[in-house]
Amino acid sequence: MEKFKTVLDLHLKYSSALGYGLVTLLTASGERIFSTVVFQCPCSATWNLPYGLVFLLVPALVLFLLGCVLRARTWRLLTGCCAPGAGVRCSSGLRGAKVFAHISVAAALAPLTWVAVALLGGSFYECAASGSKVLEPYLCRNRRGCTDQLPLVPCSKDQKSDLQDLLKELKAQSQVLGWILIAVVIIVVVIVTSVCRCLSPVSFLQLKFWKIYLEKEQEIFKSQAKEHATELAKENIKCFFEHSHPKEYNTPSVKDWQQISTLYTFNPKDQYYSMLHKYVNRKESDSIKSSEGDVMLPVLSFVDSSGINSSPGL
């Protein structure tokens, strides 16, 4: 039991890193399956370029869109924004753009992994580059008859032909581009993370406490919501069968739900750990909409990515 508890604690502690690692592993595995089982370069001057680019970029686009759709912040930003009178509770254009930028960066992991692994493999790039009129003069310089043979390079089986030299050159270019992409992504991530942490108005230990608070708030919220919903459902069903009037239950109003569902903003004057925390500490009848001094900080984006928002059950 102690070993199980230790494993569970490690999972909770590193759940974000484990999630990103799993996404990376699944994406890389999917790319290898596609390149070996599904992908068959047509070796045609007309089709090589579009065929190779489709396999290289379209799955990356699909993974990016899925990454956006599966993030809780996306639906916090969009839910109810097209309803009548939504302007008063939806984020401003600039704030919405900042949130979408954060969502896009977080959702870019899987597509970048796909492109990087595909470039390291080389198959998609070899096919696309062999049909490119832009790269043709560079690849065919000092080679006679290369223009006609270039589209056939990905299908070449002759180990002694000049086509094999072209194939090796294309694979080398692809792998170099792949490692450059990986290096650039890692450098950008390190720089952006470092800058965000340096500009954070919250200390390292307070951030740890903040995440613990959110975890417990989500856990208790889900438990209390299930309990309240169960009691309300039992009362309504009982009254239906007994033809009686239900007891009065204090259920949050539509406005209450809207206020705790808005995107989190940080204000150094009033320190709240979530929109629910801010709501219960408001003055009576006041709204918790953004006020002067409220800012959105990338380092606090985890506040809107809570489990209760992304779980299908709640």
PDB file of C-alpha atoms in Angstrom:
ATOM      1  CA  MET A   1       0.000   0.000   0.000  1.00  0.00           C
ATOM      2  CA  GLU A   2       2.869   2.368   0.807  1.00  0.00           C
ATOM      3  CA  LYS A   3       4.442   1.707  -2.600  1.00  0.00           C
ATOM      4  CA  PHE A   4       1.124   2.412  -4.321  1.00  0.00           C
ATOM      5  CA  LYS A   5       0.780   5.666  -2.354  1.00  0.00           C
ATOM      6  CA  THR A   6       4.312   6.668  -3.382  1.00  0.00           C
ATOM      7  CA  VAL A   7       3.544   6.009  -7.056  1.00  0.00           C
ATOM      8  CA  LEU A   8       0.291   7.984  -6.766  1.00  0.00           C
ATOM      9  CA  ASP A   9       2.082  10.933  -5.128  1.00  0.00           C
ATOM     10  CA  LEU A  10       4.684  10.933  -7.904  1.00  0.00           C
ATOM     11  CA  HIS A  11       1.909  10.871 -10.519  1.00  0.00           C
ATOM     12  CA  LEU A  12       0.160  13.848  -8.900  1.00  0.00           C
ATOM     13  CA  LYS A  13       3.423  15.739  -8.504  1.00  0.00           C
ATOM     14  CA  TYR A  14       4.597  15.226 -12.070  1.00  0.00           C
ATOM     15  CA  SER A  15       1.231  14.812 -13.834  1.00  0.00           C
ATOM     16  CA  SER A  16       1.905  17.724 -16.212  1.00  0.00           C
ATOM     17  CA  ALA A  17       5.338  16.427 -17.234  1.00  0.00           C
ATOM     18  CA  LEU A  18       3.980  12.887 -17.598  1.00  0.00           C
ATOM     19  CA  GLY A  19       1.133  14.185 -19.750  1.00  0.00           C
ATOM     20  CA  TYR A  20       3.482  16.068 -22.071  1.00  0.00           C
ATOM     21  CA  GLY A  21       5.782  13.044 -22.222  1.00  0.00           C
ATOM     22  CA  LEU A  22       2.900  10.748 -23.143  1.00  0.00           C
ATOM     23  CA  VAL A  23       1.695  13.140 -25.867  1.00  0.00           C
ATOM     24  CA  THR A  24       5.218  13.312 -27.293  1.00  0.00           C
ATOM     25  CA  LEU A  25       5.627   9.532 -27.248  1.00  0.00           C
ATOM     26  CA  LEU A  26       2.246   8.866 -28.891  1.00  0.00           C
ATOM     27  CA  THR A  27       2.882  11.519 -31.556  1.00  0.00           C
ATOM     28  CA  ALA A  28       6.326  10.128 -32.381  1.00  0.00           C
ATOM     29  CA  SER A  29       4.942   6.572 -32.540  1.00  0.00           C
ATOM     30  CA  GLY A  30       2.081   7.702 -34.789  1.00  0.00           C
ATOM     31  CA  GLU A  31       4.498   9.402 -37.155  1.00  0.00           C
ATOM     32  CA  ARG A  32       6.639   6.283 -37.497  1.00  0.00           C
ATOM     33  CA  ILE A  33       3.561   4.159 -38.249  1.00  0.00           C
ATOM     34  CA  PHE A  34       2.395   6.659 -40.889  1.00  0.00           C
ATOM     35  CA  SER A  35       5.813   6.872 -42.567  1.00  0.00           C
ATOM     36  CA  THR A  36       6.319   3.092 -42.759  1.00  0.00           C
ATOM     37  CA  VAL A  37       2.784   1.771 -43.349  1.00  0.00           C
ATOM     38  CA  VAL A  38       0.657   4.510 -44.952  1.00  0.00           C
ATOM     39  CA  PHE A  39       3.120   6.781 -46.762  1.00  0.00           C
ATOM     40  CA  GLN A  40       4.015   5.838 -50.350  1.00  0.00           C
ATOM     41  CA  CYS A  41       5.702   8.601 -52.351  1.00  0.00           C
ATOM     42  CA  PRO A  42       4.233   8.685 -55.913  1.00  0.00           C
ATOM     43  CA  CYS A  43       7.642   9.577 -57.431  1.00  0.00           C
ATOM     44  CA  SER A  44       5.943  12.005 -59.808  1.00  0.00           C
ATOM     45  CA  ALA A  45       7.089  15.503 -60.715  1.00  0.00           C
ATOM     46  CA  THR A  46       3.485  16.672 -60.304  1.00  0.00           C
ATOM     47  CA  TRP A  47       2.552  14.945 -57.046  1.00  0.00           C
ATOM     48  CA  ASN A  48       5.751  14.596 -54.994  1.00  0.00           C
ATOM     49  CA  LEU A  49       5.665  18.093 -53.484  1.00  0.00           C
ATOM     50  CA  PRO A  50       1.964  18.251 -52.475  1.00  0.00           C
ATOM     51  CA  TYR A  51       1.963  14.615 -51.314  1.00  0.00           C
ATOM     52  CA  GLY A  52       5.013  15.064 -49.096  1.00  0.00           C
ATOM     53  CA  LEU A  53       3.783  18.382 -47.650  1.00  0.00           C
ATOM     54  CA  VAL A  54       0.337  16.938 -46.876  1.00  0.00           C
ATOM     55  CA  PHE A  55       1.870  14.146 -44.788  1.00  0.00           C
ATOM     56  CA  LEU A  56       4.304  16.544 -43.128  1.00  0.00           C
ATOM     57  CA  LEU A  57       1.962  19.427 -42.278  1.00  0.00           C
ATOM     58  CA  VAL A  58      -1.693  18.314 -42.280  1.00  0.00           C
ATOM     59  CA  PRO A  59      -1.332  15.877 -39.332  1.00  0.00           C
ATOM     60  CA  ALA A  60       0.511  18.652 -37.465  1.00  0.00           C
ATOM     61  CA  LEU A  61      -2.420  21.006 -38.094  1.00  0.00           C
ATOM     62  CA  VAL A  62      -4.901  18.356 -36.915  1.00  0.00           C
ATOM     63  CA  LEU A  63      -2.872  17.768 -33.737  1.00  0.00           C
ATOM     64  CA  PHE A  64      -2.720  21.523 -33.092  1.00  0.00           C
ATOM     65  CA  LEU A  65      -6.498  21.906 -33.437  1.00  0.00           C
ATOM     66  CA  LEU A  66      -7.062  18.896 -31.170  1.00  0.00           C
ATOM     67  CA  GLY A  67      -4.681  20.417 -28.631  1.00  0.00           C
ATOM     68  CA  CYS A  68      -6.716  23.634 -28.617  1.00  0.00           C
ATOM     69  CA  VAL A  69     -10.059  21.812 -28.412  1.00  0.00           C
ATOM     70  CA  LEU A  70      -8.964  19.627 -25.488  1.00  0.00           C
ATOM     71  CA  ARG A  71      -7.761  22.522 -23.338  1.00  0.00           C
ATOM     72  CA  ALA A  72     -10.055  23.848 -20.604  1.00  0.00           C
ATOM     73  CA  ARG A  73      -9.005  27.481 -21.203  1.00  0.00           C
ATOM     74  CA  THR A  74     -10.334  27.348 -24.772  1.00  0.00           C
ATOM     75  CA  TRP A  75     -13.849  26.628 -23.548  1.00  0.00           C
ATOM     76  CA  ARG A  76     -13.565  29.113 -20.692  1.00  0.00           C
ATOM     77  CA  LEU A  77     -12.769  31.718 -23.325  1.00  0.00           C
ATOM     78  CA  LEU A  78     -15.474  30.711 -25.824  1.00  0.00           C
ATOM     79  CA  THR A  79     -18.427  29.355 -23.832  1.00  0.00           C
ATOM     80  CA  GLY A  80     -21.300  31.832 -23.871  1.00  0.00           C
ATOM     81  CA  CYS A  81     -19.431  34.552 -25.768  1.00  0.00           C
ATOM     82  CA  CYS A  82     -21.940  34.517 -28.639  1.00  0.00           C
ATOM     83  CA  ALA A  83     -25.004  34.646 -26.374  1.00  0.00           C
ATOM     84  CA  PRO A  84     -27.076  37.872 -26.118  1.00  0.00           C
ATOM     85  CA  GLY A  85     -25.448  40.280 -23.675  1.00  0.00           C
ATOM     86  CA  ALA A  86     -22.255  38.261 -23.590  1.00  0.00           C
ATOM     87  CA  GLY A  87     -20.075  41.313 -24.091  1.00  0.00           C
ATOM     88  CA  VAL A  88     -20.286  42.227 -20.433  1.00  0.00           C
ATOM     89  CA  ARG A  89     -18.792  38.924 -19.290  1.00  0.00           C
ATOM     90  CA  CYS A  90     -16.459  37.930 -22.113  1.00  0.00           C
ATOM     91  CA  SER A  91     -12.838  38.905 -22.330  1.00  0.00           C
ATOM     92  CA  SER A  92     -11.832  42.015 -24.237  1.00  0.00           C
ATOM     93  CA  GLY A  93     -10.253  41.587 -27.655  1.00  0.00           C
ATOM     94  CA  LEU A  94      -6.704  42.114 -26.368  1.00  0.00           C
ATOM     95  CA  ARG A  95      -7.193  39.856 -23.354  1.00  0.00           C
ATOM     96  CA  GLY A  96      -8.821  37.171 -25.496  1.00  0.00           C
ATOM     97  CA  ALA A  97      -5.900  37.384 -27.950  1.00  0.00           C
ATOM     98  CA  LYS A  98      -3.398  36.900 -25.092  1.00  0.00           C
ATOM     99  CA  VAL A  99      -5.272  33.871 -23.797  1.00  0.00           C
ATOM    100  CA  PHE A 100      -5.476  32.374 -27.302  1.00  0.00           C
ATOM    101  CA  ALA A 101      -1.719  32.931 -27.691  1.00  0.00           C
ATOM    102  CA  HIS A 102      -1.093  31.008 -24.451  1.00  0.00           C
ATOM    103  CA  ILE A 103      -3.422  28.214 -25.592  1.00  0.00           C
ATOM    104  CA  SER A 104      -1.677  28.031 -28.977  1.00  0.00           C
ATOM    105  CA  VAL A 105       1.771  27.749 -27.400  1.00  0.00           C
ATOM    106  CA  ALA A 106       0.609  24.942 -25.079  1.00  0.00           C
ATOM    107  CA  ALA A 107      -1.123  23.130 -27.963  1.00  0.00           C
ATOM    108  CA  ALA A 108       1.969  23.338 -30.199  1.00  0.00           C
ATOM    109  CA  LEU A 109       3.819  20.473 -28.479  1.00  0.00           C
ATOM    110  CA  ALA A 110       2.251  17.615 -30.456  1.00  0.00           C
ATOM    111  CA  PRO A 111       2.457  19.254 -33.931  1.00  0.00           C
ATOM    112  CA  LEU A 112       6.079  20.316 -33.397  1.00  0.00           C
ATOM    113  CA  THR A 113       6.908  16.786 -32.243  1.00  0.00           C
ATOM    114  CA  TRP A 114       5.283  15.385 -35.391  1.00  0.00           C
ATOM    115  CA  VAL A 115       7.240  17.716 -37.702  1.00  0.00           C
ATOM    116  CA  ALA A 116      10.544  17.139 -35.862  1.00  0.00           C
ATOM    117  CA  VAL A 117      10.228  13.325 -35.882  1.00  0.00           C
ATOM    118  CA  ALA A 118       9.096  13.386 -39.529  1.00  0.00           C
ATOM    119  CA  LEU A 119      12.138  15.463 -40.500  1.00  0.00           C
ATOM    120  CA  LEU A 120      14.477  13.137 -38.609  1.00  0.00           C
ATOM    121  CA  GLY A 121      12.938  10.183 -40.455  1.00  0.00           C
ATOM    122  CA  GLY A 122      13.342  11.980 -43.761  1.00  0.00           C
ATOM    123  CA  SER A 123      10.678  10.211 -45.844  1.00  0.00           C
ATOM    124  CA  PHE A 124       8.202  13.098 -46.132  1.00  0.00           C
ATOM    125  CA  TYR A 125      10.902  15.697 -46.824  1.00  0.00           C
ATOM    126  CA  GLU A 126      12.612  13.505 -49.446  1.00  0.00           C
ATOM    127  CA  CYS A 127       9.362  13.134 -51.337  1.00  0.00           C
ATOM    128  CA  ALA A 128       8.411  16.825 -51.118  1.00  0.00           C
ATOM    129  CA  ALA A 129      11.875  18.181 -51.954  1.00  0.00           C
ATOM    130  CA  SER A 130      12.310  15.865 -54.938  1.00  0.00           C
ATOM    131  CA  GLY A 131       9.268  17.495 -56.555  1.00  0.00           C
ATOM    132  CA  SER A 132      10.173  21.084 -55.691  1.00  0.00           C
ATOM    133  CA  LYS A 133      11.036  23.401 -58.589  1.00  0.00           C
ATOM    134  CA  VAL A 134      12.638  25.802 -56.080  1.00  0.00           C
ATOM    135  CA  LEU A 135      15.161  23.233 -54.800  1.00  0.00           C
ATOM    136  CA  GLU A 136      15.741  21.636 -58.189  1.00  0.00           C
ATOM    137  CA  PRO A 137      18.559  24.001 -59.371  1.00  0.00           C
ATOM    138  CA  TYR A 138      20.384  23.529 -56.046  1.00  0.00           C
ATOM    139  CA  LEU A 139      20.043  19.740 -55.986  1.00  0.00           C
ATOM    140  CA  CYS A 140      20.858  19.245 -59.675  1.00  0.00           C
ATOM    141  CA  ARG A 141      23.880  21.509 -60.021  1.00  0.00           C
ATOM    142  CA  ASN A 142      26.830  19.691 -61.642  1.00  0.00           C
ATOM    143  CA  ARG A 143      24.603  16.645 -62.311  1.00  0.00           C
ATOM    144  CA  ARG A 144      23.622  15.695 -65.868  1.00  0.00           C
ATOM    145  CA  GLY A 145      20.093  14.465 -66.489  1.00  0.00           C
ATOM    146  CA  CYS A 146      19.214  15.175 -62.874  1.00  0.00           C
ATOM    147  CA  THR A 147      16.070  17.182 -63.637  1.00  0.00           C
ATOM    148  CA  ASP A 148      14.237  14.178 -65.082  1.00  0.00           C
ATOM    149  CA  GLN A 149      15.539  11.752 -62.468  1.00  0.00           C
ATOM    150  CA  LEU A 150      14.961  13.905 -59.384  1.00  0.00           C
ATOM    151  CA  PRO A 151      11.267  12.959 -58.831  1.00  0.00           C
ATOM    152  CA  LEU A 152      12.321   9.262 -58.935  1.00  0.00           C
ATOM    153  CA  VAL A 153      14.845   9.635 -56.089  1.00  0.00           C
ATOM    154  CA  PRO A 154      12.527   8.457 -53.232  1.00  0.00           C
ATOM    155  CA  CYS A 155      11.771   5.245 -55.163  1.00  0.00           C
ATOM    156  CA  SER A 156      15.346   4.467 -56.162  1.00  0.00           C
ATOM    157  CA  LYS A 157      16.563   0.975 -55.168  1.00  0.00           C
ATOM    158  CA  ASP A 158      19.853   0.956 -57.103  1.00  0.00           C
ATOM    159  CA  GLN A 159      22.638   1.385 -54.534  1.00  0.00           C
ATOM    160  CA  LYS A 160      25.207   2.386 -57.166  1.00  0.00           C
ATOM    161  CA  SER A 161      23.234   5.021 -59.043  1.00  0.00           C
ATOM    162  CA  ASP A 162      23.543   8.798 -58.720  1.00  0.00           C
ATOM    163  CA  LEU A 163      20.004   8.778 -57.382  1.00  0.00           C
ATOM    164  CA  GLN A 164      21.288   7.247 -54.142  1.00  0.00           C
ATOM    165  CA  ASP A 165      23.646  10.199 -53.703  1.00  0.00           C
ATOM    166  CA  LEU A 166      20.700  12.569 -54.112  1.00  0.00           C
ATOM    167  CA  LEU A 167      18.656  10.486 -51.671  1.00  0.00           C
ATOM    168  CA  LYS A 168      21.417  10.677 -49.050  1.00  0.00           C
ATOM    169  CA  GLU A 169      21.681  14.437 -49.571  1.00  0.00           C
ATOM    170  CA  LEU A 170      17.936  14.910 -49.120  1.00  0.00           C
ATOM    171  CA  LYS A 171      17.919  12.737 -45.975  1.00  0.00           C
ATOM    172  CA  ALA A 172      20.835  14.719 -44.557  1.00  0.00           C
ATOM    173  CA  GLN A 173      19.031  18.017 -45.226  1.00  0.00           C
ATOM    174  CA  SER A 174      15.878  16.666 -43.592  1.00  0.00           C
ATOM    175  CA  GLN A 175      17.678  15.473 -40.459  1.00  0.00           C
ATOM    176  CA  VAL A 176      19.625  18.722 -40.111  1.00  0.00           C
ATOM    177  CA  LEU A 177      16.338  20.667 -40.324  1.00  0.00           C
ATOM    178  CA  GLY A 178      14.834  18.324 -37.732  1.00  0.00           C
ATOM    179  CA  TRP A 179      17.625  18.905 -35.220  1.00  0.00           C
ATOM    180  CA  ILE A 180      17.536  22.652 -35.879  1.00  0.00           C
ATOM    181  CA  LEU A 181      13.788  22.655 -35.150  1.00  0.00           C
ATOM    182  CA  ILE A 182      14.306  20.701 -31.916  1.00  0.00           C
ATOM    183  CA  ALA A 183      17.101  23.035 -30.790  1.00  0.00           C
ATOM    184  CA  VAL A 184      15.089  26.179 -31.610  1.00  0.00           C
ATOM    185  CA  VAL A 185      12.004  24.896 -29.770  1.00  0.00           C
ATOM    186  CA  ILE A 186      14.017  23.971 -26.653  1.00  0.00           C
ATOM    187  CA  ILE A 187      15.840  27.324 -26.633  1.00  0.00           C
ATOM    188  CA  VAL A 188      12.586  29.276 -27.065  1.00  0.00           C
ATOM    189  CA  VAL A 189      10.840  27.267 -24.334  1.00  0.00           C
ATOM    190  CA  VAL A 190      13.717  27.806 -21.898  1.00  0.00           C
ATOM    191  CA  ILE A 191      13.901  31.548 -22.643  1.00  0.00           C
ATOM    192  CA  VAL A 192      10.126  32.122 -22.442  1.00  0.00           C
ATOM    193  CA  THR A 193       9.790  30.057 -19.244  1.00  0.00           C
ATOM    194  CA  SER A 194      12.724  31.870 -17.644  1.00  0.00           C
ATOM    195  CA  VAL A 195      11.353  35.313 -18.577  1.00  0.00           C
ATOM    196  CA  CYS A 196       7.853  34.436 -17.309  1.00  0.00           C
ATOM    197  CA  ARG A 197       9.269  33.200 -14.010  1.00  0.00           C
ATOM    198  CA  CYS A 198      11.531  36.254 -13.670  1.00  0.00           C
ATOM    199  CA  LEU A 199       8.557  38.596 -14.173  1.00  0.00           C
ATOM    200  CA  SER A 200       6.323  36.628 -11.797  1.00  0.00           C
ATOM    201  CA  PRO A 201       4.961  38.706  -8.883  1.00  0.00           C
ATOM    202  CA  VAL A 202       4.489  35.432  -6.984  1.00  0.00           C
ATOM    203  CA  SER A 203       7.346  33.590  -5.275  1.00  0.00           C
ATOM    204  CA  PHE A 204       8.371  30.000  -6.019  1.00  0.00           C
ATOM    205  CA  LEU A 205       6.939  28.567  -2.790  1.00  0.00           C
ATOM    206  CA  GLN A 206       3.696  30.524  -3.127  1.00  0.00           C
ATOM    207  CA  LEU A 207       3.233  29.051  -6.611  1.00  0.00           C
ATOM    208  CA  LYS A 208       3.592  25.588  -5.073  1.00  0.00           C
ATOM    209  CA  PHE A 209       1.005  26.463  -2.409  1.00  0.00           C
ATOM    210  CA  TRP A 210      -1.274  27.901  -5.110  1.00  0.00           C
ATOM    211  CA  LYS A 211      -1.253  24.643  -7.057  1.00  0.00           C
ATOM    212  CA  ILE A 212      -1.981  22.652  -3.884  1.00  0.00           C
ATOM    213  CA  TYR A 213      -4.903  24.977  -3.110  1.00  0.00           C
ATOM    214  CA  LEU A 214      -6.347  24.571  -6.621  1.00  0.00           C
ATOM    215  CA  GLU A 215      -6.041  20.792  -6.445  1.00  0.00           C
ATOM    216  CA  LYS A 216      -7.962  20.725  -3.153  1.00  0.00           C
ATOM    217  CA  GLU A 217     -10.534  23.281  -4.358  1.00  0.00           C
ATOM    218  CA  GLN A 218     -11.244  21.170  -7.451  1.00  0.00           C
ATOM    219  CA  GLU A 219     -11.515  18.000  -5.390  1.00  0.00           C
ATOM    220  CA  ILE A 220     -13.926  19.529  -2.838  1.00  0.00           C
ATOM    221  CA  PHE A 221     -15.911  21.393  -5.523  1.00  0.00           C
ATOM    222  CA  LYS A 222     -16.530  18.178  -7.438  1.00  0.00           C
ATOM    223  CA  SER A 223     -17.514  16.314  -4.270  1.00  0.00           C
ATOM    224  CA  GLN A 224     -19.865  19.063  -3.075  1.00  0.00           C
ATOM    225  CA  ALA A 225     -21.365  19.543  -6.531  1.00  0.00           C
ATOM    226  CA  LYS A 226     -22.108  15.818  -6.844  1.00  0.00           C
ATOM    227  CA  GLU A 227     -23.665  15.796  -3.380  1.00  0.00           C
ATOM    228  CA  HIS A 228     -25.814  18.862  -4.086  1.00  0.00           C
ATOM    229  CA  ALA A 229     -26.875  17.563  -7.510  1.00  0.00           C
ATOM    230  CA  THR A 230     -27.788  14.176  -6.009  1.00  0.00           C
ATOM    231  CA  GLU A 231     -29.938  15.745  -3.285  1.00  0.00           C
ATOM    232  CA  LEU A 232     -31.659  18.043  -5.789  1.00  0.00           C
ATOM    233  CA  ALA A 233     -32.345  15.156  -8.188  1.00  0.00           C
ATOM    234  CA  LYS A 234     -33.722  12.964  -5.369  1.00  0.00           C
ATOM    235  CA  GLU A 235     -36.012  15.754  -4.195  1.00  0.00           C
ATOM    236  CA  ASN A 236     -37.346  16.460  -7.689  1.00  0.00           C
ATOM    237  CA  ILE A 237     -37.983  12.764  -8.425  1.00  0.00           C
ATOM    238  CA  LYS A 238     -39.650  12.294  -5.038  1.00  0.00           C
ATOM    239  CA  CYS A 239     -41.958  15.275  -5.655  1.00  0.00           C
ATOM    240  CA  PHE A 240     -42.789  13.999  -9.141  1.00  0.00           C
ATOM    241  CA  PHE A 241     -43.998  10.646  -7.883  1.00  0.00           C
ATOM    242  CA  GLU A 242     -45.697  12.039  -4.761  1.00  0.00           C
ATOM    243  CA  HIS A 243     -47.281  15.043  -6.549  1.00  0.00           C
ATOM    244  CA  SER A 244     -45.862  17.399  -3.926  1.00  0.00           C
ATOM    245  CA  HIS A 245     -43.950  20.667  -3.990  1.00  0.00           C
ATOM    246  CA  PRO A 246     -40.155  20.476  -3.593  1.00  0.00           C
ATOM    247  CA  LYS A 247     -38.236  22.001  -0.724  1.00  0.00           C
ATOM    248  CA  GLU A 248     -36.304  25.162  -1.483  1.00  0.00           C
ATOM    249  CA  TYR A 249     -32.695  24.554  -2.419  1.00  0.00           C
ATOM    250  CA  ASN A 250     -30.077  27.297  -2.558  1.00  0.00           C
ATOM    251  CA  THR A 251     -28.592  26.721  -5.995  1.00  0.00           C
ATOM    252  CA  PRO A 252     -26.237  29.263  -7.614  1.00  0.00           C
ATOM    253  CA  SER A 253     -27.893  31.467 -10.228  1.00  0.00           C
ATOM    254  CA  VAL A 254     -26.864  31.733 -13.876  1.00  0.00           C
ATOM    255  CA  LYS A 255     -25.005  34.940 -13.051  1.00  0.00           C
ATOM    256  CA  ASP A 256     -23.137  33.228 -10.206  1.00  0.00           C
ATOM    257  CA  TRP A 257     -21.981  30.422 -12.513  1.00  0.00           C
ATOM    258  CA  GLN A 258     -20.938  32.941 -15.165  1.00  0.00           C
ATOM    259  CA  GLN A 259     -18.820  34.896 -12.714  1.00  0.00           C
ATOM    260  CA  ILE A 260     -16.826  31.922 -11.411  1.00  0.00           C
ATOM    261  CA  SER A 261     -16.383  30.648 -14.992  1.00  0.00           C
ATOM    262  CA  THR A 262     -14.602  33.761 -16.270  1.00  0.00           C
ATOM    263  CA  LEU A 263     -10.880  33.762 -16.954  1.00  0.00           C
ATOM    264  CA  TYR A 264      -8.641  34.402 -13.968  1.00  0.00           C
ATOM    265  CA  THR A 265      -6.901  37.774 -13.618  1.00  0.00           C
ATOM    266  CA  PHE A 266      -4.237  38.650 -11.048  1.00  0.00           C
ATOM    267  CA  ASN A 267      -4.402  41.797  -8.953  1.00  0.00           C
ATOM    268  CA  PRO A 268      -1.630  42.500  -6.406  1.00  0.00           C
ATOM    269  CA  LYS A 269      -4.077  44.529  -4.273  1.00  0.00           C
ATOM    270  CA  ASP A 270      -6.468  41.615  -3.692  1.00  0.00           C
ATOM    271  CA  GLN A 271      -4.846  38.218  -3.709  1.00  0.00           C
ATOM    272  CA  TYR A 272      -7.234  35.444  -4.700  1.00  0.00           C
ATOM    273  CA  TYR A 273      -6.279  31.932  -5.776  1.00  0.00           C
ATOM    274  CA  SER A 274      -9.198  31.327  -8.147  1.00  0.00           C
ATOM    275  CA  MET A 275     -12.346  32.971  -9.482  1.00  0.00           C
ATOM    276  CA  LEU A 276     -14.334  30.985  -6.919  1.00  0.00           C
ATOM    277  CA  HIS A 277     -12.107  32.397  -4.169  1.00  0.00           C
ATOM    278  CA  LYS A 278     -12.630  35.891  -5.568  1.00  0.00           C
ATOM    279  CA  TYR A 279     -16.396  35.378  -5.833  1.00  0.00           C
ATOM    280  CA  VAL A 280     -16.969  34.296  -2.230  1.00  0.00           C
ATOM    281  CA  ASN A 281     -14.900  37.233  -0.953  1.00  0.00           C
ATOM    282  CA  ARG A 282     -16.709  39.875  -3.015  1.00  0.00           C
ATOM    283  CA  LYS A 283     -18.837  42.534  -1.383  1.00  0.00           C
ATOM    284  CA  GLU A 284     -22.545  41.711  -1.371  1.00  0.00           C
ATOM    285  CA  SER A 285     -24.223  42.236  -4.787  1.00  0.00           C
ATOM    286  CA  ASP A 286     -20.890  43.240  -6.384  1.00  0.00           C
ATOM    287  CA  SER A 287     -19.658  41.734  -9.632  1.00  0.00           C
ATOM    288  CA  ILE A 288     -16.203  40.178  -9.868  1.00  0.00           C
ATOM    289  CA  LYS A 289     -15.574  41.408 -13.409  1.00  0.00           C
ATOM    290  CA  SER A 290     -12.114  42.770 -14.145  1.00  0.00           C
ATOM    291  CA  SER A 291     -11.128  45.945 -12.350  1.00  0.00           C
ATOM    292  CA  GLU A 292      -8.209  48.344 -12.580  1.00  0.00           C
ATOM    293  CA  GLY A 293      -4.913  46.610 -11.984  1.00  0.00           C
ATOM    294  CA  ASP A 294      -6.090  43.169 -13.140  1.00  0.00           C
ATOM    295  CA  VAL A 295      -3.587  41.448 -15.427  1.00  0.00           C
ATOM    296  CA  MET A 296      -3.231  38.056 -17.079  1.00  0.00           C
ATOM    297  CA  LEU A 297       0.099  36.417 -16.328  1.00  0.00           C
ATOM    298  CA  PRO A 298       1.464  33.441 -18.306  1.00  0.00           C
ATOM    299  CA  VAL A 299       2.975  31.996 -15.127  1.00  0.00           C
ATOM    300  CA  LEU A 300      -0.551  31.722 -13.643  1.00  0.00           C
ATOM    301  CA  SER A 301      -2.211  30.133 -16.671  1.00  0.00           C
ATOM    302  CA  PHE A 302      -2.597  26.892 -14.680  1.00  0.00           C
ATOM    303  CA  VAL A 303      -5.407  28.550 -12.663  1.00  0.00           C
ATOM    304  CA  ASP A 304      -7.796  28.314 -15.653  1.00  0.00           C
ATOM    305  CA  SER A 305      -6.638  24.818 -16.599  1.00  0.00           C
ATOM    306  CA  SER A 306      -8.183  23.124 -13.587  1.00  0.00           C
ATOM    307  CA  GLY A 307      -9.447  19.553 -13.680  1.00  0.00           C
ATOM    308  CA  ILE A 308     -13.076  20.465 -12.894  1.00  0.00           C
ATOM    309  CA  ASN A 309     -13.243  22.423 -16.124  1.00  0.00           C
ATOM    310  CA  SER A 310     -11.887  19.712 -18.398  1.00  0.00           C
ATOM    311  CA  SER A 311     -13.468  16.628 -16.866  1.00  0.00           C
ATOM    312  CA  PRO A 312     -16.445  15.247 -18.821  1.00  0.00           C
ATOM    313  CA  GLY A 313     -18.220  14.516 -15.562  1.00  0.00           C
ATOM    314  CA  LEU A 314     -17.975  18.061 -14.311  1.00  0.00           C
TER     315      LEU A 314
END
